Each structure stands twice: as structure tokens, then as C-alpha cells.
Coordinates of C-alpha atoms (C1' of nucleotides) and ligand atoms in Angstrom, one line a residue:
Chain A
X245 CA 0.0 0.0 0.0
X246 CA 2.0 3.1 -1.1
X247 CA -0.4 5.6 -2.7
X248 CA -2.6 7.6 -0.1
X249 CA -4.8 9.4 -2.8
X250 CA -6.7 7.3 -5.5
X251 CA -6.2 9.2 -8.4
X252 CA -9.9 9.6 -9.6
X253 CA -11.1 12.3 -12.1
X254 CA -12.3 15.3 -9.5
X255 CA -15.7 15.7 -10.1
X256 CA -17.6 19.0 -9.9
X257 CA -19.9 20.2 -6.9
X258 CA -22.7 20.5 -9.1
X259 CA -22.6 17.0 -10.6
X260 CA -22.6 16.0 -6.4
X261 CA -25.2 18.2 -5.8
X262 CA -27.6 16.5 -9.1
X263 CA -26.4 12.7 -7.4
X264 CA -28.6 13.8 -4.1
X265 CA -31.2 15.2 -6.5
X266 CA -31.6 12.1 -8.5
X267 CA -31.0 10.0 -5.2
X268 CA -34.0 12.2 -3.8
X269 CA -36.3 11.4 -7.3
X270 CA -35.3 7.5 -7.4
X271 CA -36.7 6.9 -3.6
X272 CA -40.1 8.9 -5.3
X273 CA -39.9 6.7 -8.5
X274 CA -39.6 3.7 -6.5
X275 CA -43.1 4.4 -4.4
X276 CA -44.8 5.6 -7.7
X277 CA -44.2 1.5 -8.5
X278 CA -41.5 2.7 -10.9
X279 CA -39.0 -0.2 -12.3
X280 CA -37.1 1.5 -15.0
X281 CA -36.5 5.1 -15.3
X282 CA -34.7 7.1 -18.7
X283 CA -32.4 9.8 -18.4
X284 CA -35.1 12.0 -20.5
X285 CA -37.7 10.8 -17.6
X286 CA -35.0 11.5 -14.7
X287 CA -33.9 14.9 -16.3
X288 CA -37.3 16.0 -16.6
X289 CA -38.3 15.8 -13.0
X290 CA -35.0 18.0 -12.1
X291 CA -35.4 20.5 -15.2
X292 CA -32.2 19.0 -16.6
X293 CA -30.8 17.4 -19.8
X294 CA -31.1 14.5 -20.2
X295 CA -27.5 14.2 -21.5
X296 CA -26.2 16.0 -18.1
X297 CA -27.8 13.0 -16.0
X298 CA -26.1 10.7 -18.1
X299 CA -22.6 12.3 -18.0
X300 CA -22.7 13.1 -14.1
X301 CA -23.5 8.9 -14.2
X302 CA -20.6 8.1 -16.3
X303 CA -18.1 10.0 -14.2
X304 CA -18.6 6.4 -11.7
X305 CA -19.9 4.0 -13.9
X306 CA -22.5 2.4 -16.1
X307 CA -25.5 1.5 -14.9
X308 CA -28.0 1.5 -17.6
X309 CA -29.3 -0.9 -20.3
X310 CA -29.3 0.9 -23.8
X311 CA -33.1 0.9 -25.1
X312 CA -34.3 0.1 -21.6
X313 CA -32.7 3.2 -19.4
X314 CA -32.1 2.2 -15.2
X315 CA -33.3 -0.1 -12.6
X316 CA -34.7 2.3 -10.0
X317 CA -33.5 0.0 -7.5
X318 CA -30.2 -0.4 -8.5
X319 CA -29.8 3.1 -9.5
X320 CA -30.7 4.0 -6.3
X321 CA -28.4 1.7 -4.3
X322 CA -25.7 2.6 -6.5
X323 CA -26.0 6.5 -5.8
X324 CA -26.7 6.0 -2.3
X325 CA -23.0 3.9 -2.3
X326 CA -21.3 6.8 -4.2
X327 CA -22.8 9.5 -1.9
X328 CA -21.6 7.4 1.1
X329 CA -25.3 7.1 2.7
X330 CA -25.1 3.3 2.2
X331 CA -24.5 3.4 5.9
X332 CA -25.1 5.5 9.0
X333 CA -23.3 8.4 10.3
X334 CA -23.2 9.7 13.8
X335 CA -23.4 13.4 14.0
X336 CA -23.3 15.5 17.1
X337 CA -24.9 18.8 17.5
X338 CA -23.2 21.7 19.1
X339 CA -25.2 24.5 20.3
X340 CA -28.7 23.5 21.0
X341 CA -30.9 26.6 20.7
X342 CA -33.1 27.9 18.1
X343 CA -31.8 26.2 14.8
X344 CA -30.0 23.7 16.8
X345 CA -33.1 22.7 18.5
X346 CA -35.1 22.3 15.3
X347 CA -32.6 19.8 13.6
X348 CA -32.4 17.4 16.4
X349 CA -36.4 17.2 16.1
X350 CA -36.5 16.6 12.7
X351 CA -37.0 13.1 12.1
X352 CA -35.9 12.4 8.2
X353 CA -32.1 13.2 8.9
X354 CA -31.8 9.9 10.5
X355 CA -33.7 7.9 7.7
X356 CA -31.2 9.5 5.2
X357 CA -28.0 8.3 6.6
X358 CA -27.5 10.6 9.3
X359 CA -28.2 9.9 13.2
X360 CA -27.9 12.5 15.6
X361 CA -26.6 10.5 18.6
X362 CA -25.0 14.1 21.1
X363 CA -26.1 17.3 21.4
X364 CA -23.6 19.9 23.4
X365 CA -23.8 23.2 24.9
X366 CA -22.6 25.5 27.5
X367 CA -25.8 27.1 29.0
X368 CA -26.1 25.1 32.4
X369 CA -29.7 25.3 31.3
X370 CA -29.9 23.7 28.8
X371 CA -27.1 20.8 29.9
X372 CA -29.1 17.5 31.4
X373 CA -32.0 18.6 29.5
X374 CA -34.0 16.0 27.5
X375 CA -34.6 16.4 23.1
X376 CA -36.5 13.6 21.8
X377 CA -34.2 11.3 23.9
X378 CA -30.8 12.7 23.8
X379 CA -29.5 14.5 26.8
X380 CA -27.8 18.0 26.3
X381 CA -24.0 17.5 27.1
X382 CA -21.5 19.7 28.5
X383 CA -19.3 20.8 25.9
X384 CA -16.5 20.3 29.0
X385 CA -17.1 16.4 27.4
X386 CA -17.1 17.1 23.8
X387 CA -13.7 15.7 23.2
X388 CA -14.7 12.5 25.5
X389 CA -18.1 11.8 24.1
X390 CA -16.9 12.4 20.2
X391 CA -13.8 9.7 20.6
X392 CA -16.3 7.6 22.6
X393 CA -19.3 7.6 20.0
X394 CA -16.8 7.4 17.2
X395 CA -18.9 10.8 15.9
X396 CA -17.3 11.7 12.8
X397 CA -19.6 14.9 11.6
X398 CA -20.7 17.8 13.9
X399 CA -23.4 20.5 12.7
X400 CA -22.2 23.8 14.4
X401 CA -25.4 25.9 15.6
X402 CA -23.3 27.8 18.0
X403 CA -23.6 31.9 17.9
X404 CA -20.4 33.2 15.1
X405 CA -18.3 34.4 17.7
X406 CA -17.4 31.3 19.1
X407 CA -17.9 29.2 15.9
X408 CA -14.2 29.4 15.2
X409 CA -13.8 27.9 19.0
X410 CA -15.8 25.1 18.7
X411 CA -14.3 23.9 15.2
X412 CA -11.0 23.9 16.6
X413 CA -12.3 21.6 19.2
X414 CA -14.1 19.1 16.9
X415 CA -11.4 19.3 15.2
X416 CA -9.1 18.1 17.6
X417 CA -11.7 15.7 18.8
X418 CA -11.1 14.1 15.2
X419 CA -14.4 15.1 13.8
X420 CA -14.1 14.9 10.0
X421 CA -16.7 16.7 8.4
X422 CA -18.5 20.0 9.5
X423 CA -22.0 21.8 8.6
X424 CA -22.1 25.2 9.9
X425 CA -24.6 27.5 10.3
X426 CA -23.2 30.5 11.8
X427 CA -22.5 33.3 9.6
X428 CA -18.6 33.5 9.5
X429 CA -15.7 32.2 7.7
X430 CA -14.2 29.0 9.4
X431 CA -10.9 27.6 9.2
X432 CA -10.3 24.3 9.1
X433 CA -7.3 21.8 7.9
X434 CA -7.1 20.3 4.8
X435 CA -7.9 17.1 6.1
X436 CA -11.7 18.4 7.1
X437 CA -14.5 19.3 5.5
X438 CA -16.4 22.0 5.7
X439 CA -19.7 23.3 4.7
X440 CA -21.7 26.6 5.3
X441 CA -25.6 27.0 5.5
X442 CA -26.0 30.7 5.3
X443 CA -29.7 31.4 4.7
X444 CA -28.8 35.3 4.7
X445 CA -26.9 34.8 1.4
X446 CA -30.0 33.0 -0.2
X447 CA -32.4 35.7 1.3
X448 CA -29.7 38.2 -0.7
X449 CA -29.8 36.2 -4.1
X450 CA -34.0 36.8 -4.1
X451 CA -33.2 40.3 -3.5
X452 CA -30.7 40.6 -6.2
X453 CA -33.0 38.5 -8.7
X454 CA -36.4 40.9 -7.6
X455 CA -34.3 43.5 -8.4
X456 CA -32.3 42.5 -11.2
X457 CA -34.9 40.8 -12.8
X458 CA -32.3 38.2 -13.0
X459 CA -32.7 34.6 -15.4
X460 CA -30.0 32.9 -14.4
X461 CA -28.8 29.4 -16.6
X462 CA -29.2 26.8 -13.5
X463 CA -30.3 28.4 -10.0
X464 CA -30.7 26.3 -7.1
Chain B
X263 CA -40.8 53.6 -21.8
X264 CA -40.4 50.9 -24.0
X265 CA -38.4 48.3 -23.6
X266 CA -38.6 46.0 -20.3
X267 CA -35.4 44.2 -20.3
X268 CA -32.5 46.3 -19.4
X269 CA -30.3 44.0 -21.9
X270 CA -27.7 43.6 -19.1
X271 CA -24.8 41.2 -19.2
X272 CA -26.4 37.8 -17.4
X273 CA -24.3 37.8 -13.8
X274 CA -23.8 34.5 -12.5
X275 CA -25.1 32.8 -9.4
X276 CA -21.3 32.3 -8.2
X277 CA -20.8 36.6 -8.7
X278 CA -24.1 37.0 -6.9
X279 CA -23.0 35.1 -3.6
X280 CA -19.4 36.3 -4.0
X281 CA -21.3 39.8 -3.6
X282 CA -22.8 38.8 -0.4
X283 CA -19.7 37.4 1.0
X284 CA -17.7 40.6 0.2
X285 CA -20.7 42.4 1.7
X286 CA -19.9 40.4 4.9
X287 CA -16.8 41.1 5.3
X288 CA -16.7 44.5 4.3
X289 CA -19.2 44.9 7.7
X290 CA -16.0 43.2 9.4
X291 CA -13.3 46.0 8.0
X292 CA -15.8 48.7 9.2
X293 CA -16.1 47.1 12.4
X294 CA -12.0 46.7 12.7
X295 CA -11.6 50.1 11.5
X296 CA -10.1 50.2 8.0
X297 CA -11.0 52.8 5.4
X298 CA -9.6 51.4 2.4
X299 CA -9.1 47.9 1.3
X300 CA -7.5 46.3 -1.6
X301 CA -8.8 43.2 -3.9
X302 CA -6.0 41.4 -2.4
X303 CA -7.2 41.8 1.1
X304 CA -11.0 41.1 0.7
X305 CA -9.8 37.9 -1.4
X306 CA -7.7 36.8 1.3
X307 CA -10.7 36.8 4.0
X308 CA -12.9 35.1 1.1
X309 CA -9.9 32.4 -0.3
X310 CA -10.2 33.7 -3.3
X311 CA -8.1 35.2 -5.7
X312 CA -8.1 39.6 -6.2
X313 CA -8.7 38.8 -10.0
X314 CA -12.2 37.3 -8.8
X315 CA -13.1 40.1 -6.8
X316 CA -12.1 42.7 -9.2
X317 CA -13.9 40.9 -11.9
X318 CA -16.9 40.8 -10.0
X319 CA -16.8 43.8 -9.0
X320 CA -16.3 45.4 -13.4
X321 CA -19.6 43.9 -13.8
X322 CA -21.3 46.8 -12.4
X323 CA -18.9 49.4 -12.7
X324 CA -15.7 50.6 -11.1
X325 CA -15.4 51.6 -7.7
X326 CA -11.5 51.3 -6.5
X327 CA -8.8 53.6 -6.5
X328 CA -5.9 52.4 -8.7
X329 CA -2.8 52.4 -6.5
X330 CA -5.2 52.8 -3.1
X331 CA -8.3 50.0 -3.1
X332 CA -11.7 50.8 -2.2
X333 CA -13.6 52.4 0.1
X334 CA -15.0 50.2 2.6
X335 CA -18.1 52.6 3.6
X336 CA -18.5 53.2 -0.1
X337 CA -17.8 49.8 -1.5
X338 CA -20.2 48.4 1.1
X339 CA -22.9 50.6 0.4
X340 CA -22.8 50.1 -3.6
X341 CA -23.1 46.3 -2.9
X342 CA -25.7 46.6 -0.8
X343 CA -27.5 48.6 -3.5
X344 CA -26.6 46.3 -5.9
X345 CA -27.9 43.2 -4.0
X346 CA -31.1 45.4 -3.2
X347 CA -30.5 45.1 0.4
X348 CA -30.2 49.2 0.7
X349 CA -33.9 48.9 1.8
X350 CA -36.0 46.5 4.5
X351 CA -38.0 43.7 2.6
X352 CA -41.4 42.3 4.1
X353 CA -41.3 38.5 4.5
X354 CA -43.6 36.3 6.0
X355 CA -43.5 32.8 7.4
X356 CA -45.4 29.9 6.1
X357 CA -45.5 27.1 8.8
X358 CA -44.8 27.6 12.5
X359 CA -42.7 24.4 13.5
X360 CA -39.6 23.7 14.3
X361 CA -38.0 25.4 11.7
X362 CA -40.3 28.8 11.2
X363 CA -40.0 29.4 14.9
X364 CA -35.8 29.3 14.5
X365 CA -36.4 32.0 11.6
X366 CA -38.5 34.0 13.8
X367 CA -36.4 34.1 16.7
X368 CA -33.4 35.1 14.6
X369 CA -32.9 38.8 15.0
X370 CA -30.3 39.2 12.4
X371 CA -32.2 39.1 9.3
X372 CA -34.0 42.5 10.3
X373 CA -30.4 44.3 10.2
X374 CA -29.9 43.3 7.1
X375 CA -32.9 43.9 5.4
X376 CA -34.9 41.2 6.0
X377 CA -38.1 42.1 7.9
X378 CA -40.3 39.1 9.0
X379 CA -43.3 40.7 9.6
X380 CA -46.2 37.3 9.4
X381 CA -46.5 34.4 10.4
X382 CA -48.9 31.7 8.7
X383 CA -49.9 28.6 9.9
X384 CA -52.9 26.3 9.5
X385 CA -52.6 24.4 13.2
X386 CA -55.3 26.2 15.7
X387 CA -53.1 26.0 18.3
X388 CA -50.3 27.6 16.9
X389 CA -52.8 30.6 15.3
X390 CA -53.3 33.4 17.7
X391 CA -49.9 32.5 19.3
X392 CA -47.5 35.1 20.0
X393 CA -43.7 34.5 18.9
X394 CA -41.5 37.8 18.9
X395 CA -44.2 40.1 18.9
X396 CA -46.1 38.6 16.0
X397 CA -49.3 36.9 16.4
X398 CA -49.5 33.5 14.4
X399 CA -51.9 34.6 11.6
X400 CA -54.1 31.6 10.0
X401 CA -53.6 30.5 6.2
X402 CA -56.9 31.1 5.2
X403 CA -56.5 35.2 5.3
X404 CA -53.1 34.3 3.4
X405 CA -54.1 36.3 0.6
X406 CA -55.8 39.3 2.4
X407 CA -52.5 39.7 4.7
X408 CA -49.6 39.4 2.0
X409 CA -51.1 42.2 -0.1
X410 CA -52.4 44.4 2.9
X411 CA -48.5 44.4 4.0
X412 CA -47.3 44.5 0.4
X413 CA -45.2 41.2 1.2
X414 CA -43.0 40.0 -1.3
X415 CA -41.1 37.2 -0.1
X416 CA -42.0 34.2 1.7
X417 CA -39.9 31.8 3.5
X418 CA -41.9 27.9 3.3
X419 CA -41.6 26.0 6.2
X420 CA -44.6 23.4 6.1
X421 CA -44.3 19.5 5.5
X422 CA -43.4 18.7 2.1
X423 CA -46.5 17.3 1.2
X424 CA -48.6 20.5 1.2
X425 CA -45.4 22.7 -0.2
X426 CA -46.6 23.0 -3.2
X427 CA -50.2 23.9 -2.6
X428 CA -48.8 27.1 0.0
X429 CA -46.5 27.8 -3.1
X430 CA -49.3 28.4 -5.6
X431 CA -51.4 30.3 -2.6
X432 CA -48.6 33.0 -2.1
X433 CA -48.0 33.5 -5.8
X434 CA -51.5 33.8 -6.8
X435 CA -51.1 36.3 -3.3
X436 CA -48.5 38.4 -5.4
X437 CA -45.9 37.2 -4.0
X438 CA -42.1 37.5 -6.1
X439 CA -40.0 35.3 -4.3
X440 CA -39.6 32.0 -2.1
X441 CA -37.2 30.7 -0.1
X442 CA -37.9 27.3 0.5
X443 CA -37.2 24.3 3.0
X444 CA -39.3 21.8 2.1
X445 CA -37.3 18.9 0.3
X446 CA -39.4 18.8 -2.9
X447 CA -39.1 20.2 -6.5
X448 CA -41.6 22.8 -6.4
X449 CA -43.1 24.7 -9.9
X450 CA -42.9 28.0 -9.7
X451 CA -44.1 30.5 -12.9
X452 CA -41.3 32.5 -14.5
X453 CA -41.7 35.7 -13.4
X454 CA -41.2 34.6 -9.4
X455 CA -37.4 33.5 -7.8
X456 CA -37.3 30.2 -5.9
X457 CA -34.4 28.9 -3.9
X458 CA -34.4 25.8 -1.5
X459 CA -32.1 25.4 1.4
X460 CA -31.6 21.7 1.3
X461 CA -29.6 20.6 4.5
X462 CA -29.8 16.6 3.7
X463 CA -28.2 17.4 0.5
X464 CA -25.2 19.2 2.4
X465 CA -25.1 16.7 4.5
X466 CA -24.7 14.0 1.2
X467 CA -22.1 16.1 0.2
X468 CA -20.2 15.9 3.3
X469 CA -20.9 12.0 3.1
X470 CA -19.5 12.2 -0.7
X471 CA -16.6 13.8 0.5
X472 CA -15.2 11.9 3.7
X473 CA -15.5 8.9 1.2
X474 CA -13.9 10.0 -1.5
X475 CA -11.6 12.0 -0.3
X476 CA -12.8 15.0 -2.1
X477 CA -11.1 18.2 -2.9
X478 CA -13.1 20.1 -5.4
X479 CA -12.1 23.6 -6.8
X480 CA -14.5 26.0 -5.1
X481 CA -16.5 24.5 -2.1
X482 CA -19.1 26.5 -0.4
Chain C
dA173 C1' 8.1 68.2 -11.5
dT174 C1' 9.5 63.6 -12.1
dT175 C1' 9.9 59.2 -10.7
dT176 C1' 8.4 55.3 -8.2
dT177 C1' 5.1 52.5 -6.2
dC178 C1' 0.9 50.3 -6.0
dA179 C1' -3.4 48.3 -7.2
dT180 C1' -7.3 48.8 -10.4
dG181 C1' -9.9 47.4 -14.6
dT182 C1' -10.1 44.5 -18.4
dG183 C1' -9.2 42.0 -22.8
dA184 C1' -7.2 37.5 -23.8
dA185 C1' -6.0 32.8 -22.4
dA186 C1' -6.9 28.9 -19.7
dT187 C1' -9.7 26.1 -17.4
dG188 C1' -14.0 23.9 -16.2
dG189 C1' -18.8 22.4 -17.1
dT190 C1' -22.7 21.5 -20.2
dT191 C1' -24.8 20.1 -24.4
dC192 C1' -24.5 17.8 -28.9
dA193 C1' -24.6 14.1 -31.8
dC194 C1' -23.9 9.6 -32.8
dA195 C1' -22.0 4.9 -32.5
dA196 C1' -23.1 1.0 -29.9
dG197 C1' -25.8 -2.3 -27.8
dA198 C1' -30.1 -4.3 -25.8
dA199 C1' -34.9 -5.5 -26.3
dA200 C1' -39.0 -5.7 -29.0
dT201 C1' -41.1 -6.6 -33.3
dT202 C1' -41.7 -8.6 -37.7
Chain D
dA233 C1' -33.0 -14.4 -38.0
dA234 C1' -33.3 -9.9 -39.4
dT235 C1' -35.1 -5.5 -38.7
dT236 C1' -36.7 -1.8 -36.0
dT237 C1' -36.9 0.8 -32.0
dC238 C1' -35.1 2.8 -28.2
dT239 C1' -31.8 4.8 -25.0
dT240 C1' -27.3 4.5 -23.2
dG241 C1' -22.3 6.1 -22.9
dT242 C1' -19.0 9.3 -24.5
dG243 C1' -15.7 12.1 -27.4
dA244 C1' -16.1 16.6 -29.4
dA245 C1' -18.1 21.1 -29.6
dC246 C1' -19.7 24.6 -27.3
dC247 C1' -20.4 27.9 -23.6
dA248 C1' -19.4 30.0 -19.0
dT249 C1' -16.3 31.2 -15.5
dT250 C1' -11.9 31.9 -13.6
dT251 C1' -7.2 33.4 -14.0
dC252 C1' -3.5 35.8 -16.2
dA253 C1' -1.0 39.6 -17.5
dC254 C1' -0.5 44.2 -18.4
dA255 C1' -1.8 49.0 -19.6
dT256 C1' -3.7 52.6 -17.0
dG257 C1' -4.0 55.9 -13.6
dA258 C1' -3.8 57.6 -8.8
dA259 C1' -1.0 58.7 -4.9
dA260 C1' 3.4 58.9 -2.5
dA261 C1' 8.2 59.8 -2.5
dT262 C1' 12.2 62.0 -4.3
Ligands
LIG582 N1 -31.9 31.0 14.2 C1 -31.9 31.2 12.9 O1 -32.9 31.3 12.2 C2 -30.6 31.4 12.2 C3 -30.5 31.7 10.9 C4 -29.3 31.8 10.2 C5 -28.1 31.6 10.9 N2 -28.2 31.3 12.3 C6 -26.9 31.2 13.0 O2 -27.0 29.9 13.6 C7 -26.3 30.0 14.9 C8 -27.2 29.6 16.0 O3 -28.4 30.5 16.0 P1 -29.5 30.3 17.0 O4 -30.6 31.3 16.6 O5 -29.9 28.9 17.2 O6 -28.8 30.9 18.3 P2 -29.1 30.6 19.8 O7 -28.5 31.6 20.6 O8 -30.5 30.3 20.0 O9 -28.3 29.2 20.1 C9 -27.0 29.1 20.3 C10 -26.7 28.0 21.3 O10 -25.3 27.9 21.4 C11 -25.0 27.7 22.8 N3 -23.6 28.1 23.0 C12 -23.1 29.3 23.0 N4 -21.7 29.3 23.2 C13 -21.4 28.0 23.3 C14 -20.2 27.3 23.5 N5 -19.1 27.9 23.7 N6 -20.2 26.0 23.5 C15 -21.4 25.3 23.4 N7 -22.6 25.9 23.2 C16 -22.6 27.2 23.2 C17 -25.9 28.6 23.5 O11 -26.1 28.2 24.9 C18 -27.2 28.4 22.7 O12 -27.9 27.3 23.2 C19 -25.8 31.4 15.0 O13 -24.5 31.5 14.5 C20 -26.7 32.2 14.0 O14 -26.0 33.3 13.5 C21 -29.4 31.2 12.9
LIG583 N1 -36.7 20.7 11.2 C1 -35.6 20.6 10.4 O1 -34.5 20.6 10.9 C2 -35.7 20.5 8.9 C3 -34.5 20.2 8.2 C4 -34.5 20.1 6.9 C5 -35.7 20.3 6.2 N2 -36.8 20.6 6.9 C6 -38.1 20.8 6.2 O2 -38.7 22.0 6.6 C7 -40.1 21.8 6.6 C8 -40.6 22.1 8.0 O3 -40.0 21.3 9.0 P1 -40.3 21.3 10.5 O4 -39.4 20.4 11.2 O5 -40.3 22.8 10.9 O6 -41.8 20.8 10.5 P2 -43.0 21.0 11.5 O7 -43.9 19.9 11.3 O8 -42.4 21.2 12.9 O9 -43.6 22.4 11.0 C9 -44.5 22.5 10.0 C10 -45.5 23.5 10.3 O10 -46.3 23.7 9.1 C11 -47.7 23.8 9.6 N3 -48.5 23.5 8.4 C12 -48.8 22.2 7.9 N4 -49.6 22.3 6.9 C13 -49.9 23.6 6.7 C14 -50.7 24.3 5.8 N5 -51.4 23.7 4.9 N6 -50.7 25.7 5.9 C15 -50.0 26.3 6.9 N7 -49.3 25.7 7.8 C16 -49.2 24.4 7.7 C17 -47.8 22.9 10.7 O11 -48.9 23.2 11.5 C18 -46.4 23.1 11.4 O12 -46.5 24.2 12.3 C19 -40.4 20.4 6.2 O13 -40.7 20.4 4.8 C20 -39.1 19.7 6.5 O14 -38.9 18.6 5.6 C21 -36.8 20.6 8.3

DNA sequence: ATTTTCATGTGAAATGGTTCACAAGAAATT
DNA sequence: AATTTCTTGTGAACCATTTCACATGAAAAT
């Protein structure tokens, strides 16, 4: 074993971003008694080409049958392996108050892949108190628990100006993977990965677009 | 008066949320008391290069200094007027759960232009309750309310099952643009903006990473 | 005044992403 | 068995975005 990074094409945001959307319209397809789905019938449910479903596909594989198009099913199981949600991950919340609060109550994260299993904070409040099962931590722990649970993604849902704080710690902690929510620009090693939920920025893109009268090619 | 269009160069959605960012962090310099500040320096906070910003920047005029950089109070203020966030918008709140209460709660979005001034729901026990000041208003006035306020953007926050049907309410309401939470495609005509916040599919892409050891260009 | 320094603004080049167009291959039909 | 129908998978063409590189101009220094 010498080589530490498989040398795979990179592939583009957007094409990961389509791979949830499709993952998202073959779980539909399946209850609508769907067995076989086209990359016309696909691409028309997303208001895409078809030839862009078909490329973002080829970048991993080939999983169709010419003249027939893809097993739902398989096309499903085979996205869900790509995406990595072919398995469970344990996420820990940090910050449990307004937005915080509402993720750990919403009940569809865990079905997709993603099980909330610790909540922190540092209001001695809030520690010791009960969300649909979980008990609040003190962040003291956070180190402790995340080796413990083997948690490997946090979502941070702390206020910005301690953000940068509580992503060193995770960090340290060995957490791998981070979805933030406050509105600030976090640093984090290479080795991490980070995304930012800022719903400010979308509420500033309807602005721009009232305004603008803006037709953009592919908005989200 | 003739024509409608201002033929304008088409901006793209990356410029547009560049804009916001740069927005953001010019608040910052103000705040840490610079006057001027260079391309170099705003990329820097951003991880980007100075050649982005000053591009972005050319599509709607020029506003530096050569030799010097740009105002911050200035530059600030002709991005906020670009973004259309140099005046307060009226929003309202479609669905009162656990997410629509976080938004209410969230005194930000007020400072920066973002008034939420109703709250819809169709549960009696949440209409006629009080959250921040504003009394939970019930879904059937929908219409009577948006245009007695003159609301034009809603934030959705109901199941995913009924998204659609509040969609077509607040557009036939007048309504110009949506911000939307609810994990569905929804149809929206052409002349009204739609943007979904779609934390499962950050989540995926967090998932997609870890596993492949991703390392696009430009993350969010 | 002249020169030096610095950083903008912008065409042109390079890179990246999407769409086209068609050969290939599987199933259905004759 | 041969033909027709259908839809995939993919290079090549096209289009969009980012980066380069430098002329331009303002301010500071000499
Ligand atoms: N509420 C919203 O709608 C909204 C919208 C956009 C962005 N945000 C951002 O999301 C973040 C959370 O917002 P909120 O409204 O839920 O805030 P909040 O104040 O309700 O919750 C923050 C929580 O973090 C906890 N906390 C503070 N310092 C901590 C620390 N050092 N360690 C552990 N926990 C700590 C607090 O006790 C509190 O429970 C903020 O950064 C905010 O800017 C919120
Ligand atoms: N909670 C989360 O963390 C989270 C995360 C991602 C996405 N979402 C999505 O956001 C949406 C809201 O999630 P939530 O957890 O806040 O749900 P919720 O059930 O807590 O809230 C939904 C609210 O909508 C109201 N409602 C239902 N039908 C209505 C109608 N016809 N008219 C007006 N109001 C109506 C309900 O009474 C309720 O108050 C859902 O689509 C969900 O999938 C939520």
C-alpha cells in the first residue's frame, strides 16, 4: 500500500449536488411502482438534460441498459454507495438553541443516513435537558463523548463568535466533516471538510433577482 | 418607456454570492476600522483570488482607486444597493414548526434587510400565538394579509407534502420570491425567484466527501 | 516636477462544465 | 433471424467562469 490518494477524475460540486437530486427522485420513483427510469424521464423531474444525467452517471460507472434506461433500485443503491449514505453516520450537534433545537427534532435526517446520537452546549440550562431522547452535554465532554461515539460529523449551531472555537475543538476531537450554520468564515485543515448553511446569502440572491430581474442558466 | 429588459450582461449565481460574501466582510473591516481595502485583502478573508473580486466587481462598474483599493463605507454601500439590500423587505413565514420558529427568533435578518413581519400557519393551536411580537396569523386570510403588508417574499416552512399547494397560494397572493425548506421540486411561474435550502443534500455532500476524499475547486 | 510604487480594470487565455450528436448495444417486433 | 426501436455512454463542440497579465491611472516619494 503506497499511494494515499486514488487518483480519480475530480468531479464537480454540481454533478454531487444532481447525485442527491436524483438520489431524492429515485426513492419517489420507487413508491410511484416505478421499475425502469430514462435519463429523458429523470432529467425531466429535475429540469435537466437529459445528456447531463447521463454524464454526471458516467463519471462512476455504467449503470444503464441501452433501449431500456435504469433499474430504479439499483440506481438508487448505486447513488446512495457513491454519496456514502449506504451506511449510518453519527453526527453530534453543538449548540442546542433555536436552529439547533429544530434539527435534532426533525426526524428524516436519521432515515437519510445521518443519526444525531449528542447534542452539546454550554448554557447550564440547557445541559441535562431531554430532546427527543438525547440528553444535552456539557461541551466540558465534547472531546470524550466524540472519541467515545466514534462521531465523525458535527453540525455547528453555535452563535459566530465562538464558531471558530468550537471547530478547533471538533477538530481536535477528530471530527471529520462539519455543517455550519453561523454566519462566519471558518478555518479548518485540509484534512476536514467543511460546509456553510448561510440562509442570509439566499435571502440576498431573491433580493438581487427581484431587483435584477435576474434569469439565471441553472439556480438552485 | 419601451423596452422591459435592461439588456444587461447575465451575472452569474457564483458573482451574486461572491457579492454577499464581500458584503460580509466588508461589515467586518468597518467594524475593525479600515477605510480602504484592496482586492487582495477582501480575497484573502474570502480564499479567493483579487482577480475574482475585481472581476466581480467590473460587472457593475468601477469603484477602486488604482494604487489605493476601495472604500470600505463606499464599497459596502454600492453592494448593498446592488444586492437590493439598501432597503428593508417584508417577509412572511409559512408554517410555524420547528424550523419557522428558529427563523422567527433570529434577530439578524431584520439588520440586514430582511423584515419578517407574518406568520402563517394552519394548526389552531399555533394561530393566535405570539412569537417575537407577532401573532401566528391563520392560512386562510393568506391572501388578504400578503397584499395588505405589500409582502413579497415568503420563507416555506410546512411538511413537504402540502409545499406546493402554499406555493401556488402565495403566488396567486403576489408574492415575487420563495425561499424554501421543504425537500421537494416545487413549480414555480417565470416571473417569481425560488431557492431551496436543502440541508440533507449538504449533509450527502459531506458524506461524498469523507468517502472520497474530495477536494473540489471551489466549495461553499 | 519627475519618478516610483501600488493596485485597479479588463481583454485574452486557460480552465471547467454542459450540451450535442452519434456509434453501440439491448430489447421488442416482424 | 433480421429488422426496427429505443436509449445509453461518450468524445467533441460549445459555452461559461476563472485566472493571467498588463496597460492605466492615482498617490506617495524623491
Ligand atoms: N436562528 C436562525 O434562524 C438562524 C438563521 C441563520 C443563521 N443562524 C446562525 O446559527 C447560529 C445559531 O443560531 P440560534 O438562533 O440557534 O442561536 P441561539 O443563541 O438560539 O443558540 C446558540 C446556542 O449555542 C450555545 N452556545 C453558546 N456558546 C457555546 C459554547 N461555547 N459551547 C457550546 N454551546 C454554546 C448557546 O447556549 C445556545 O444554546 C448562529 O451563529 C446564528 O447566526 C441562525
Ligand atoms: N426541522 C428541520 O431541521 C428540517 C431540516 C430540513 C428540512 N426541513 C423541512 O422543513 C419543513 C418544516 O420542517 P419542521 O421540522 O419545521 O416541520 P414541523 O412539522 O415542525 O412544522 C411544519 C408547520 O407547518 C404547519 N402546516 C402544515 N400544513 C400547513 C398548511 N397547509 N398551511 C399552513 N401551515 C401548515 C404545521 O402546523 C407546522 O406548524 C419540512 O418540509 C421539512 O422537511 C426541516
Amino acid at each position: 500500500m503506497s499511494s494515499e490518494q486514488p487518483a480519480k477524475k475530480r468531479i464537480s460540486e454540481s454533478t454531487i449536488h444532481r447525485l442527491s437530486m436524483y438520489y431524492r427522485t429515485l426513492s419517489l420513483l420507487q413508491k410511484e411502482g416505478y421499475e425502469t427510469v430514462s435519463s429523458k424521464e429523470l432529467a425531466n423531474r429535475e429540469k435537466l438534460t437529459p445528456a447531463q444525467v447521463r454524464k454526471d452517471l458516467s463519471f462512476f460507472g455504467s449503470f444503464g441498459t441501452r433501449g431500456l434506461g435504469y433499474d430504479v433500485n439499483e440506481l438508487k443503491a448505486k447513488i446512495g454507495e457513491i454519496l456514502g449514505i449506504d451506511r449510518q453516520w453519527k453526527l453530534a450537534i453543538i449548540g442546542i438553541g433555536n436552529i439547533g433545537s429544530a434539527l435534532v427534532n426533525y426526524k428524516e435526517f436519521s432515515r437519510q443516513g445521518f443519526s444525531i446520537v449528542k447534542l452539546f452546549d454550554n448554557d447550564q440550562r440547557k445541559i441535562g435537558s431531554n430532546h427527543k431522547g438525547i440528553i444535552v452535554s456539557d461541551i466540558k465532554n465534547l472531546d470524550k463523548e466524540i472519541a467515545e461515539d466514534g462521531i465523525e460529523m458535527v453540525i455547528i449551531t453555535v452563535p459566530a463568535t465562538v464558531a471558530q472555537y468550537m471547530v478547533d475543538d471538533v477538530v481536535r476531537a477528530g471530527v471529520k466533516a462539519i455543517l455550519n450554520f453561523a454566519p462566519i468564515n471558518l478555518k479548518v485543515p485540509p484534512n476536514v471538510y467543511l460546509r456553510n448553511e448561510n440562509m442570509s446569502m439566499e435571502l440576498e440572491y431573491l433580493s438581487f433577482a427581484i431587483v435584477n430581474n435576474h434569469t439565471p442558466k441553472n439556480s438552485k
